[in-house]
Amino acid sequence: MIQKFLRRLGQPLVKFFSSLGELSIFVMRSVANCFVPPFYGRNLMRQVMDIGFYSLPVVGLTTIFAGMVIALQSYSGFSRFGAESAVASVVLISVTRELAPVLSALMVAGRIGAAMAAEIGTMRVTEQIDALTTLSTNPYKYLITPRIVAAVVVLPLLVLIGGVIGIFGG
Amino acid sequence: MSDIKIKITNLHKAFGRKVVLDGLDLEIKKGESLVVIGGSGTGKSVLIKCIQGILTPEQGSILIDDEEVVGVSEKEKEKLHAKMGMLFQGGALFDSLSVWENVAFGLIENQKMDKKNAKMEAIRVLRQVGLAPDVADLYPSELSGGMQKRVGLARAIATRPEIIFFDEPTTGLDPIMSDVINGLINESVKGLGATALTITHDMASARKIADRIAMLYKGKIIWQGTVKELDKTDNEYVRQFINGSSEGPIKVEV
Ligand SMILES: Nc1ncnc2c1ncn2[C@@H]1O[C@H](COP(=O)(O)OP(=O)(O)OP(=O)(O)O)[C@@H](O)[C@H]1O
Ligand SMILES: [Mg+2]
């Protein structure tokens, strides 16, 4: 009885820690591979386009509306105190400090995360990842590293552009 | 150096509780074309993946050119893969790359050939497997199953490897194309002096390409011999398999 209970408790725990371990090994290998040649420039460019360029519309759309809404709401509040002149700086600060980074990150994570999982998952089941290995290509370097590097490089740029568009919206 | 290219001893591989390979022994000589036959799900593909180091066996040893390959580092494996080619059962073509980029992948990434020459070489190999040059710019999703198979074959032989693995090369092809592929396998094995390990269910194909045939059953090699010996054997398992009969010592659980 007690043994059964403990077993039921222990199993998920062991599973949890083993997946935690797997995840950390994965992260470590991926990051380490960012600094070791060979580098796949073409894959990197492709990911930059995918993550950066094709995310512009969603990021632009969300930030422009966020900017507009903040301007509208703060105006209706501030006008009661006759502080309409503060609206501009409120929009500026809230968009650049908070909304642009959060919204861009969320949009990119949502849009790209799902797409990547689907793509790499498909490659796994159709043995394309094994095929990479048999062609003496490290799948980490070929698939994972370009995606990480592209995301790291492109996100700040997206935030910048998102910020500009948001302020414009305001 | 001995004339044995691949030597497998006492190989064990299980997935969880399911035992797939159970003490398998097999030797492949240099320049030899060995065909492995066996029922569906007996672990033929798993055997190839163990040899390539994609799967790690629990126990046993695999020597390639007298060097142990079980449990070696990633770097060593990469070196090892440079002298191997593989045709996957499902093709496993990269669907984000065009046909010629698939075929030339090993040439560009490993042998550092420049793009123009690699493309020419890819088109040459494609022609060898009976595909027209205008297929080169299509994507794998735009090809028929049989064409994908041939592209996979082209990719496997493009780097002129020392060891080539063919996982069911003729499944899904018409009889004439099968024969072309058989001829091509013979040609690449004899022409390149390569050692080949082929998996197949197609007995006609096995007879045509095999120097030696081995039968896998319940995780072990239960019979091996030449094509001539195959026809004369009184091993009931082998007889049942080549006659394609549902009656005999091999029971299929439905
Ligand atoms: N990665 C894996 N994880 C778990 N089980 C696996 C894995 N790969 C193969 N198996 C199991 O191993 C057994 C043998 O599979 P394998 O693909 O080697 O069969 P096969 O002999 O190639 O059959 P077929 O002729 O149908 O291709 C199957 O029962 C399969 O379920
Ligand atoms: Mg198989």
CSV table of C-alpha atoms and ligand atoms in Angstrom, one decimal:
chain,number,residue,atom,x,y,z
A,1,MET,CA,0.0,0.0,0.0
A,2,ILE,CA,2.6,2.5,1.1
A,3,GLN,CA,5.1,1.1,-1.4
A,4,LYS,CA,2.5,1.6,-4.1
A,5,PHE,CA,1.9,5.2,-3.0
A,6,LEU,CA,5.6,6.0,-2.9
A,7,ARG,CA,6.1,4.4,-6.3
A,8,ARG,CA,3.4,6.6,-7.8
A,9,LEU,CA,5.0,9.6,-6.2
A,10,GLY,CA,8.6,8.6,-7.2
A,11,GLN,CA,8.1,7.8,-10.8
A,12,PRO,CA,7.0,11.3,-12.0
A,13,LEU,CA,9.7,12.8,-9.9
A,14,VAL,CA,12.4,10.7,-11.5
A,15,LYS,CA,10.9,11.5,-14.9
A,16,PHE,CA,10.9,15.2,-14.1
A,17,PHE,CA,14.5,15.2,-13.1
A,18,SER,CA,15.6,13.1,-16.0
A,19,SER,CA,13.9,15.5,-18.4
A,20,LEU,CA,15.4,18.4,-16.6
A,21,GLY,CA,18.8,16.8,-17.1
A,22,GLU,CA,18.2,16.2,-20.7
A,23,LEU,CA,17.1,19.8,-21.2
A,24,SER,CA,20.3,21.1,-19.6
A,25,ILE,CA,22.5,18.8,-21.6
A,26,PHE,CA,20.7,20.0,-24.7
A,27,VAL,CA,21.1,23.7,-23.8
A,28,MET,CA,24.8,23.2,-23.0
A,29,ARG,CA,25.5,21.4,-26.2
A,30,SER,CA,23.7,23.9,-28.3
A,31,VAL,CA,25.4,26.9,-26.7
A,32,ALA,CA,28.8,25.2,-26.9
A,33,ASN,CA,28.3,24.5,-30.6
A,34,CYS,CA,27.7,28.2,-31.3
A,35,PHE,CA,31.4,28.8,-30.9
A,36,VAL,CA,32.8,25.8,-32.7
A,37,PRO,CA,33.2,25.6,-36.5
A,38,PRO,CA,31.9,24.5,-39.0
A,39,PHE,CA,29.3,27.3,-39.2
A,40,TYR,CA,26.4,27.1,-41.6
A,41,GLY,CA,26.0,30.6,-43.0
A,42,ARG,CA,23.2,29.7,-45.3
A,43,ASN,CA,21.1,28.2,-42.6
A,44,LEU,CA,21.7,31.2,-40.4
A,45,MET,CA,20.6,33.6,-43.1
A,46,ARG,CA,17.5,31.6,-43.7
A,47,GLN,CA,16.6,31.6,-40.0
A,48,VAL,CA,17.2,35.4,-39.8
A,49,MET,CA,14.8,35.8,-42.6
A,50,ASP,CA,12.3,33.5,-41.0
A,51,ILE,CA,12.5,34.8,-37.4
A,52,GLY,CA,13.2,38.4,-38.2
A,53,PHE,CA,11.7,39.5,-41.5
A,54,TYR,CA,8.6,37.4,-41.5
A,55,SER,CA,7.8,38.3,-37.9
A,56,LEU,CA,7.7,42.0,-38.8
A,57,PRO,CA,4.0,42.1,-39.7
A,58,VAL,CA,2.7,40.5,-36.5
A,59,VAL,CA,5.1,42.5,-34.3
A,60,GLY,CA,4.3,45.7,-36.1
A,61,LEU,CA,0.5,45.1,-35.9
A,62,THR,CA,0.5,44.3,-32.1
A,63,THR,CA,2.8,47.2,-31.1
A,64,ILE,CA,0.9,49.7,-33.3
A,65,PHE,CA,-2.4,48.8,-31.6
A,66,ALA,CA,-0.8,48.8,-28.2
A,67,GLY,CA,0.6,52.3,-28.8
A,68,MET,CA,-2.8,53.5,-30.0
A,69,VAL,CA,-4.7,52.0,-27.0
A,70,ILE,CA,-2.3,53.5,-24.5
A,71,ALA,CA,-2.6,56.9,-26.1
A,72,LEU,CA,-6.3,56.8,-26.1
A,73,GLN,CA,-6.7,55.5,-22.5
A,74,SER,CA,-4.2,57.7,-21.0
A,75,TYR,CA,-5.7,60.7,-22.8
A,76,SER,CA,-9.1,60.0,-21.4
A,77,GLY,CA,-7.7,59.7,-17.9
A,78,PHE,CA,-5.2,62.6,-18.1
A,79,SER,CA,-7.6,65.0,-19.6
A,80,ARG,CA,-9.6,65.2,-16.4
A,81,PHE,CA,-6.5,66.7,-14.7
A,82,GLY,CA,-5.6,68.8,-17.7
A,83,ALA,CA,-2.4,66.8,-18.1
A,84,GLU,CA,-2.8,66.1,-21.8
A,85,SER,CA,0.8,67.0,-22.4
A,86,ALA,CA,2.0,64.0,-20.4
A,87,VAL,CA,0.3,61.6,-22.9
A,88,ALA,CA,3.2,61.6,-25.3
A,89,SER,CA,5.8,60.7,-22.7
A,90,VAL,CA,3.7,58.0,-21.1
A,91,VAL,CA,3.3,56.4,-24.5
A,92,LEU,CA,7.0,56.7,-25.1
A,93,ILE,CA,8.1,55.2,-21.8
A,94,SER,CA,5.5,52.4,-21.6
A,95,VAL,CA,6.1,51.3,-25.2
A,96,THR,CA,9.9,51.3,-25.3
A,97,ARG,CA,10.4,50.0,-21.8
A,98,GLU,CA,7.7,47.4,-21.5
A,99,LEU,CA,5.4,46.7,-24.4
A,100,ALA,CA,7.7,46.5,-27.3
A,101,PRO,CA,10.1,43.9,-25.8
A,102,VAL,CA,7.3,41.9,-24.3
A,103,LEU,CA,5.1,41.9,-27.3
A,104,SER,CA,7.9,41.1,-29.8
A,105,ALA,CA,9.2,38.3,-27.6
A,106,LEU,CA,5.8,36.8,-27.2
A,107,MET,CA,4.9,37.1,-30.9
A,108,VAL,CA,8.2,35.5,-32.0
A,109,ALA,CA,8.0,32.8,-29.4
A,110,GLY,CA,4.5,31.9,-30.4
A,111,ARG,CA,5.0,32.1,-34.1
A,112,ILE,CA,8.5,30.6,-34.4
A,113,GLY,CA,8.4,28.1,-31.5
A,114,ALA,CA,5.5,26.1,-32.9
A,115,ALA,CA,6.9,26.2,-36.4
A,116,MET,CA,10.4,25.0,-35.2
A,117,ALA,CA,8.9,22.2,-33.1
A,118,ALA,CA,6.8,21.0,-36.1
A,119,GLU,CA,9.7,21.2,-38.5
A,120,ILE,CA,12.3,19.4,-36.4
A,121,GLY,CA,9.7,16.9,-35.2
A,122,THR,CA,9.0,16.0,-38.8
A,123,MET,CA,12.7,15.7,-39.6
A,124,ARG,CA,13.0,13.3,-36.6
A,125,VAL,CA,10.3,10.9,-37.6
A,126,THR,CA,11.2,10.9,-41.3
A,127,GLU,CA,14.8,10.0,-40.3
A,128,GLN,CA,16.2,13.2,-41.8
A,129,ILE,CA,18.2,13.8,-38.6
A,130,ASP,CA,19.7,10.3,-38.8
A,131,ALA,CA,20.5,11.1,-42.5
A,132,LEU,CA,22.3,14.3,-41.4
A,133,THR,CA,24.4,12.2,-39.0
A,134,THR,CA,25.3,9.6,-41.6
A,135,LEU,CA,26.5,12.4,-43.9
A,136,SER,CA,28.9,13.4,-41.2
A,137,THR,CA,27.1,16.5,-40.3
A,138,ASN,CA,26.4,17.4,-36.7
A,139,PRO,CA,22.6,18.0,-36.4
A,140,TYR,CA,23.1,20.4,-33.5
A,141,LYS,CA,25.3,22.6,-35.6
A,142,TYR,CA,23.2,22.3,-38.7
A,143,LEU,CA,19.8,22.7,-37.2
A,144,ILE,CA,19.9,24.1,-33.7
A,145,THR,CA,22.8,26.6,-33.6
A,146,PRO,CA,21.6,28.7,-36.6
A,147,ARG,CA,18.2,29.1,-35.0
A,148,ILE,CA,19.6,30.1,-31.6
A,149,VAL,CA,22.1,32.6,-33.1
A,150,ALA,CA,19.5,34.0,-35.4
A,151,ALA,CA,17.0,34.5,-32.6
A,152,VAL,CA,19.6,36.2,-30.4
A,153,VAL,CA,20.7,38.6,-33.1
A,154,VAL,CA,17.3,39.4,-34.5
A,155,LEU,CA,15.1,39.9,-31.4
A,156,PRO,CA,16.7,43.2,-30.3
A,157,LEU,CA,16.2,44.5,-33.8
A,158,LEU,CA,12.6,43.5,-33.7
A,159,VAL,CA,12.2,45.2,-30.4
A,160,LEU,CA,13.7,48.4,-31.8
A,161,ILE,CA,11.4,48.3,-34.8
A,162,GLY,CA,8.4,47.4,-32.7
A,163,GLY,CA,9.2,50.3,-30.4
A,164,VAL,CA,9.3,52.8,-33.3
A,165,ILE,CA,6.0,51.5,-34.7
A,166,GLY,CA,4.4,51.6,-31.3
A,167,ILE,CA,5.3,55.2,-30.7
A,168,PHE,CA,4.2,56.0,-34.2
A,169,GLY,CA,0.8,54.4,-33.4
A,170,GLY,CA,0.5,56.4,-30.2
B,1,MET,CA,45.0,-5.9,-42.0
B,2,SER,CA,42.5,-8.7,-42.2
B,3,ASP,CA,40.1,-8.9,-45.1
B,4,ILE,CA,37.2,-8.5,-42.8
B,5,LYS,CA,35.6,-5.1,-43.1
B,6,ILE,CA,32.8,-5.3,-40.4
B,7,LYS,CA,32.9,-7.8,-37.6
B,8,ILE,CA,30.0,-7.9,-35.2
B,9,THR,CA,30.1,-10.0,-32.1
B,10,ASN,CA,27.4,-10.7,-29.5
B,11,LEU,CA,25.3,-7.6,-30.2
B,12,HIS,CA,22.4,-6.9,-27.9
B,13,LYS,CA,19.9,-4.1,-28.4
B,14,ALA,CA,16.6,-3.7,-26.6
B,15,PHE,CA,14.0,-0.9,-26.4
B,16,GLY,CA,12.7,-0.9,-22.9
B,17,ARG,CA,11.5,-4.5,-22.4
B,18,LYS,CA,11.4,-5.3,-26.1
B,19,VAL,CA,14.5,-7.2,-27.1
B,20,VAL,CA,15.3,-6.7,-30.7
B,21,LEU,CA,18.9,-7.9,-31.2
B,22,ASP,CA,19.9,-10.8,-28.9
B,23,GLY,CA,23.5,-11.8,-29.3
B,24,LEU,CA,23.9,-11.3,-33.0
B,25,ASP,CA,27.2,-12.3,-34.8
B,26,LEU,CA,28.0,-11.3,-38.3
B,27,GLU,CA,31.1,-10.8,-40.4
B,28,ILE,CA,31.3,-8.9,-43.7
B,29,LYS,CA,34.4,-9.2,-45.9
B,30,LYS,CA,36.0,-6.4,-47.8
B,31,GLY,CA,34.3,-5.8,-51.2
B,32,GLU,CA,31.5,-8.2,-50.4
B,33,SER,CA,27.8,-7.7,-50.9
B,34,LEU,CA,25.9,-9.1,-48.0
B,35,VAL,CA,22.1,-9.3,-48.0
B,36,VAL,CA,20.2,-9.6,-44.8
B,37,ILE,CA,16.7,-11.0,-45.0
B,38,GLY,CA,14.2,-11.5,-42.3
B,39,GLY,CA,10.6,-10.8,-41.3
B,40,SER,CA,9.1,-7.3,-40.8
B,41,GLY,CA,10.1,-5.9,-37.4
B,42,THR,CA,12.9,-8.4,-36.7
B,43,GLY,CA,15.4,-5.5,-36.3
B,44,LYS,CA,17.1,-5.3,-39.6
B,45,SER,CA,17.0,-1.5,-39.7
B,46,VAL,CA,18.1,-1.5,-36.0
B,47,LEU,CA,21.1,-3.6,-36.9
B,48,ILE,CA,22.2,-1.0,-39.6
B,49,LYS,CA,21.7,1.9,-37.2
B,50,CYS,CA,23.8,0.1,-34.5
B,51,ILE,CA,26.6,-0.3,-37.0
B,52,GLN,CA,26.4,3.4,-37.9
B,53,GLY,CA,26.4,4.4,-34.3
B,54,ILE,CA,23.0,6.1,-34.6
B,55,LEU,CA,21.7,3.7,-31.9
B,56,THR,CA,24.0,2.5,-29.1
B,57,PRO,CA,23.7,-1.3,-28.3
B,58,GLU,CA,23.7,-2.4,-24.7
B,59,GLN,CA,26.3,-5.0,-25.2
B,60,GLY,CA,28.6,-6.4,-27.9
B,61,SER,CA,31.2,-5.2,-30.2
B,62,ILE,CA,31.3,-3.9,-33.7
B,63,LEU,CA,34.7,-3.6,-35.4
B,64,ILE,CA,35.0,-1.7,-38.7
B,65,ASP,CA,38.5,-2.0,-40.2
B,66,ASP,CA,39.6,-3.6,-36.9
B,67,GLU,CA,38.5,-0.6,-34.9
B,68,GLU,CA,35.8,-0.6,-32.3
B,69,VAL,CA,32.9,1.7,-33.0
B,70,VAL,CA,30.6,1.1,-30.1
B,71,GLY,CA,30.8,4.0,-27.7
B,72,VAL,CA,33.3,6.1,-29.6
B,73,SER,CA,33.2,10.0,-29.4
B,74,GLU,CA,31.1,12.1,-31.8
B,75,LYS,CA,34.3,13.2,-33.6
B,76,GLU,CA,35.3,9.7,-34.3
B,77,LYS,CA,31.8,8.9,-35.5
B,78,GLU,CA,31.9,11.8,-37.9
B,79,LYS,CA,35.1,10.4,-39.4
B,80,LEU,CA,33.5,7.0,-39.6
B,81,HIS,CA,30.5,8.4,-41.4
B,82,ALA,CA,32.7,10.0,-44.0
B,83,LYS,CA,33.4,6.5,-45.4
B,84,MET,CA,29.8,5.3,-45.3
B,85,GLY,CA,26.8,5.9,-47.4
B,86,MET,CA,23.2,5.0,-46.5
B,87,LEU,CA,19.9,4.6,-48.3
B,88,PHE,CA,17.2,5.0,-45.7
B,89,GLN,CA,14.1,2.8,-45.8
B,90,GLY,CA,11.9,5.9,-46.0
B,91,GLY,CA,14.2,7.9,-48.2
B,92,ALA,CA,14.9,10.5,-45.5
B,93,LEU,CA,15.5,13.3,-48.1
B,94,PHE,CA,15.9,16.8,-46.7
B,95,ASP,CA,12.7,18.4,-47.8
B,96,SER,CA,14.0,21.9,-47.5
B,97,LEU,CA,16.7,21.3,-50.1
B,98,SER,CA,16.2,20.6,-53.8
B,99,VAL,CA,17.0,17.2,-55.3
B,100,TRP,CA,20.5,18.1,-56.5
B,101,GLU,CA,21.4,19.7,-53.1
B,102,ASN,CA,20.3,16.5,-51.4
B,103,VAL,CA,22.5,14.4,-53.7
B,104,ALA,CA,25.4,16.8,-53.4
B,105,PHE,CA,25.1,17.3,-49.6
B,106,GLY,CA,28.0,15.1,-48.7
B,107,LEU,CA,30.1,16.5,-51.5
B,108,ILE,CA,29.6,20.1,-50.4
B,109,GLU,CA,29.6,19.8,-46.7
B,110,ASN,CA,32.3,17.2,-46.2
B,111,GLN,CA,34.5,17.0,-49.3
B,112,LYS,CA,34.2,20.8,-49.7
B,113,MET,CA,33.5,20.6,-53.4
B,114,ASP,CA,32.4,23.9,-54.9
B,115,LYS,CA,28.8,24.3,-55.8
B,116,LYS,CA,29.1,24.3,-59.6
B,117,ASN,CA,31.1,21.1,-59.7
B,118,ALA,CA,28.9,19.5,-57.0
B,119,LYS,CA,25.8,20.2,-59.1
B,120,MET,CA,27.4,18.7,-62.2
B,121,GLU,CA,28.4,15.6,-60.2
B,122,ALA,CA,24.9,15.4,-58.7
B,123,ILE,CA,23.3,15.4,-62.1
B,124,ARG,CA,25.7,12.8,-63.3
B,125,VAL,CA,24.8,10.5,-60.4
B,126,LEU,CA,21.1,11.2,-60.9
B,127,ARG,CA,21.4,10.1,-64.5
B,128,GLN,CA,23.0,6.9,-63.3
B,129,VAL,CA,19.9,6.1,-61.2
B,130,GLY,CA,17.7,6.8,-64.2
B,131,LEU,CA,16.6,10.4,-63.4
B,132,ALA,CA,16.6,13.1,-66.0
B,133,PRO,CA,18.6,16.3,-65.3
B,134,ASP,CA,15.5,18.4,-65.0
B,135,VAL,CA,14.5,16.6,-61.8
B,136,ALA,CA,17.6,18.1,-60.2
B,137,ASP,CA,15.8,21.4,-59.4
B,138,LEU,CA,12.6,19.9,-58.0
B,139,TYR,CA,12.0,19.4,-54.3
B,140,PRO,CA,11.5,15.9,-52.7
B,141,SER,CA,7.8,16.6,-52.1
B,142,GLU,CA,7.3,16.9,-55.8
B,143,LEU,CA,8.6,13.4,-56.6
B,144,SER,CA,6.9,10.1,-56.7
B,145,GLY,CA,7.8,7.5,-54.1
B,146,GLY,CA,10.0,5.5,-56.5
B,147,MET,CA,11.8,8.7,-57.6
B,148,GLN,CA,12.5,9.6,-54.0
B,149,LYS,CA,14.0,6.2,-53.5
B,150,ARG,CA,16.3,6.7,-56.4
B,151,VAL,CA,17.3,10.1,-55.2
B,152,GLY,CA,18.1,8.5,-51.8
B,153,LEU,CA,20.2,6.0,-53.6
B,154,ALA,CA,22.0,8.7,-55.6
B,155,ARG,CA,22.8,10.5,-52.3
B,156,ALA,CA,24.1,7.3,-50.8
B,157,ILE,CA,26.6,6.6,-53.5
B,158,ALA,CA,27.5,10.2,-54.5
B,159,THR,CA,30.4,10.4,-52.1
B,160,ARG,CA,31.9,7.1,-53.3
B,161,PRO,CA,31.9,5.6,-49.8
B,162,GLU,CA,33.8,2.4,-48.8
B,163,ILE,CA,30.7,1.0,-47.0
B,164,ILE,CA,27.2,1.4,-48.3
B,165,PHE,CA,24.0,0.4,-46.5
B,166,PHE,CA,20.9,-0.1,-48.5
B,167,ASP,CA,17.7,-0.4,-46.5
B,168,GLU,CA,15.1,-2.0,-48.8
B,169,PRO,CA,16.3,-0.4,-52.0
B,170,THR,CA,13.7,-1.9,-54.3
B,171,THR,CA,10.6,-1.7,-52.1
B,172,GLY,CA,8.0,0.4,-53.9
B,173,LEU,CA,9.6,0.3,-57.3
B,174,ASP,CA,8.2,-1.4,-60.4
B,175,PRO,CA,10.0,-4.7,-61.4
B,176,ILE,CA,12.0,-3.1,-64.2
B,177,MET,CA,13.2,-0.2,-62.1
B,178,SER,CA,14.0,-2.7,-59.4
B,179,ASP,CA,16.2,-4.5,-61.8
B,180,VAL,CA,17.9,-1.3,-62.8
B,181,ILE,CA,18.6,-0.5,-59.1
B,182,ASN,CA,19.9,-4.0,-58.6
B,183,GLY,CA,22.3,-3.5,-61.4
B,184,LEU,CA,23.3,-0.2,-60.0
B,185,ILE,CA,24.0,-1.6,-56.6
B,186,ASN,CA,26.2,-4.3,-58.2
B,187,GLU,CA,27.9,-1.6,-60.3
B,188,SER,CA,28.6,0.6,-57.3
B,189,VAL,CA,29.8,-2.2,-55.2
B,190,LYS,CA,32.1,-3.7,-57.9
B,191,GLY,CA,33.0,-0.3,-59.4
B,192,LEU,CA,33.9,1.4,-56.2
B,193,GLY,CA,35.2,-1.7,-54.6
B,194,ALA,CA,32.7,-0.9,-51.8
B,195,THR,CA,31.4,-3.2,-49.1
B,196,ALA,CA,27.6,-3.4,-49.1
B,197,LEU,CA,25.1,-4.4,-46.6
B,198,THR,CA,21.6,-4.6,-48.1
B,199,ILE,CA,18.3,-5.3,-46.4
B,200,THR,CA,15.5,-6.6,-48.5
B,201,HIS,CA,12.3,-8.7,-48.6
B,202,ASP,CA,12.6,-8.9,-52.4
B,203,MET,CA,14.1,-12.4,-53.1
B,204,ALA,CA,14.7,-11.7,-56.7
B,205,SER,CA,16.7,-8.7,-55.8
B,206,ALA,CA,18.6,-10.6,-53.1
B,207,ARG,CA,19.5,-13.3,-55.5
B,208,LYS,CA,20.8,-10.7,-58.0
B,209,ILE,CA,23.0,-8.6,-55.7
B,210,ALA,CA,24.1,-11.0,-52.9
B,211,ASP,CA,27.5,-12.6,-52.6
B,212,ARG,CA,26.2,-14.0,-49.4
B,213,ILE,CA,22.8,-14.0,-47.7
B,214,ALA,CA,22.1,-14.0,-44.0
B,215,MET,CA,18.8,-14.5,-42.3
B,216,LEU,CA,17.8,-12.6,-39.2
B,217,TYR,CA,15.3,-14.2,-36.8
B,218,LYS,CA,14.6,-13.5,-33.2
B,219,GLY,CA,17.6,-11.2,-32.8
B,220,LYS,CA,20.1,-13.7,-34.2
B,221,ILE,CA,21.6,-14.7,-37.5
B,222,ILE,CA,20.1,-18.2,-37.9
B,223,TRP,CA,21.5,-19.0,-41.3
B,224,GLN,CA,24.0,-17.6,-43.8
B,225,GLY,CA,25.4,-18.8,-47.1
B,226,THR,CA,25.6,-18.1,-50.8
B,227,VAL,CA,22.7,-17.9,-53.2
B,228,LYS,CA,23.4,-21.5,-54.4
B,229,GLU,CA,23.3,-22.7,-50.8
B,230,LEU,CA,20.1,-20.8,-50.3
B,231,ASP,CA,18.3,-23.0,-52.8
B,232,LYS,CA,19.7,-26.2,-51.4
B,233,THR,CA,19.3,-25.5,-47.7
B,234,ASP,CA,17.1,-27.6,-45.6
B,235,ASN,CA,16.8,-24.9,-42.9
B,236,GLU,CA,13.0,-24.8,-42.4
B,237,TYR,CA,13.0,-21.1,-41.4
B,238,VAL,CA,14.8,-20.1,-44.6
B,239,ARG,CA,12.7,-22.3,-46.8
B,240,GLN,CA,9.5,-20.8,-45.4
B,241,PHE,CA,10.8,-17.3,-45.9
B,242,ILE,CA,11.9,-17.7,-49.5
B,243,ASN,CA,8.7,-19.6,-50.4
B,244,GLY,CA,6.7,-16.9,-48.8
B,245,SER,CA,4.5,-19.4,-47.0
B,246,SER,CA,2.5,-18.7,-43.8
B,247,GLU,CA,2.9,-22.2,-42.7
B,248,GLY,CA,6.1,-23.3,-41.0
B,249,PRO,CA,8.2,-22.7,-37.9
B,250,ILE,CA,7.9,-18.9,-38.2
B,251,LYS,CA,4.6,-17.8,-36.7
B,252,VAL,CA,3.3,-14.4,-37.3
B,253,GLU,CA,1.2,-13.0,-34.5
B,254,VAL,CA,-1.8,-11.3,-36.0
C,1,LIG,N1,13.8,4.1,-31.9
C,1,LIG,C1,13.1,3.0,-31.5
C,1,LIG,N2,12.5,3.0,-30.3
C,1,LIG,C2,11.7,2.0,-29.9
C,1,LIG,N3,11.5,0.9,-30.6
C,1,LIG,C3,12.1,0.8,-31.8
C,1,LIG,C4,12.9,1.9,-32.3
C,1,LIG,N4,13.4,1.5,-33.5
C,1,LIG,C5,12.9,0.3,-33.8
C,1,LIG,N5,12.1,-0.2,-32.7
C,1,LIG,C6,11.5,-1.5,-32.6
C,1,LIG,O1,12.4,-2.5,-33.0
C,1,LIG,C7,11.8,-3.5,-33.8
C,1,LIG,C8,12.6,-3.7,-35.1
C,1,LIG,O2,12.5,-2.6,-35.9
C,1,LIG,P1,13.2,-2.4,-37.3
C,1,LIG,O3,12.8,-1.1,-37.9
C,1,LIG,O4,14.6,-2.8,-37.2
C,1,LIG,O5,12.4,-3.6,-38.2
C,1,LIG,P2,12.8,-4.1,-39.6
C,1,LIG,O6,13.4,-5.4,-39.4
C,1,LIG,O7,13.6,-3.1,-40.3
C,1,LIG,O8,11.4,-4.2,-40.2
C,1,LIG,P3,10.9,-3.8,-41.7
C,1,LIG,O9,11.3,-4.9,-42.6
C,1,LIG,O10,9.4,-3.7,-41.6
C,1,LIG,O11,11.5,-2.5,-42.0
C,1,LIG,C9,10.4,-3.0,-34.0
C,1,LIG,O12,9.5,-3.8,-33.2
C,1,LIG,C10,10.3,-1.6,-33.6
C,1,LIG,O13,9.1,-1.4,-32.9
C,2,MG,MG,13.4,-1.7,-41.7
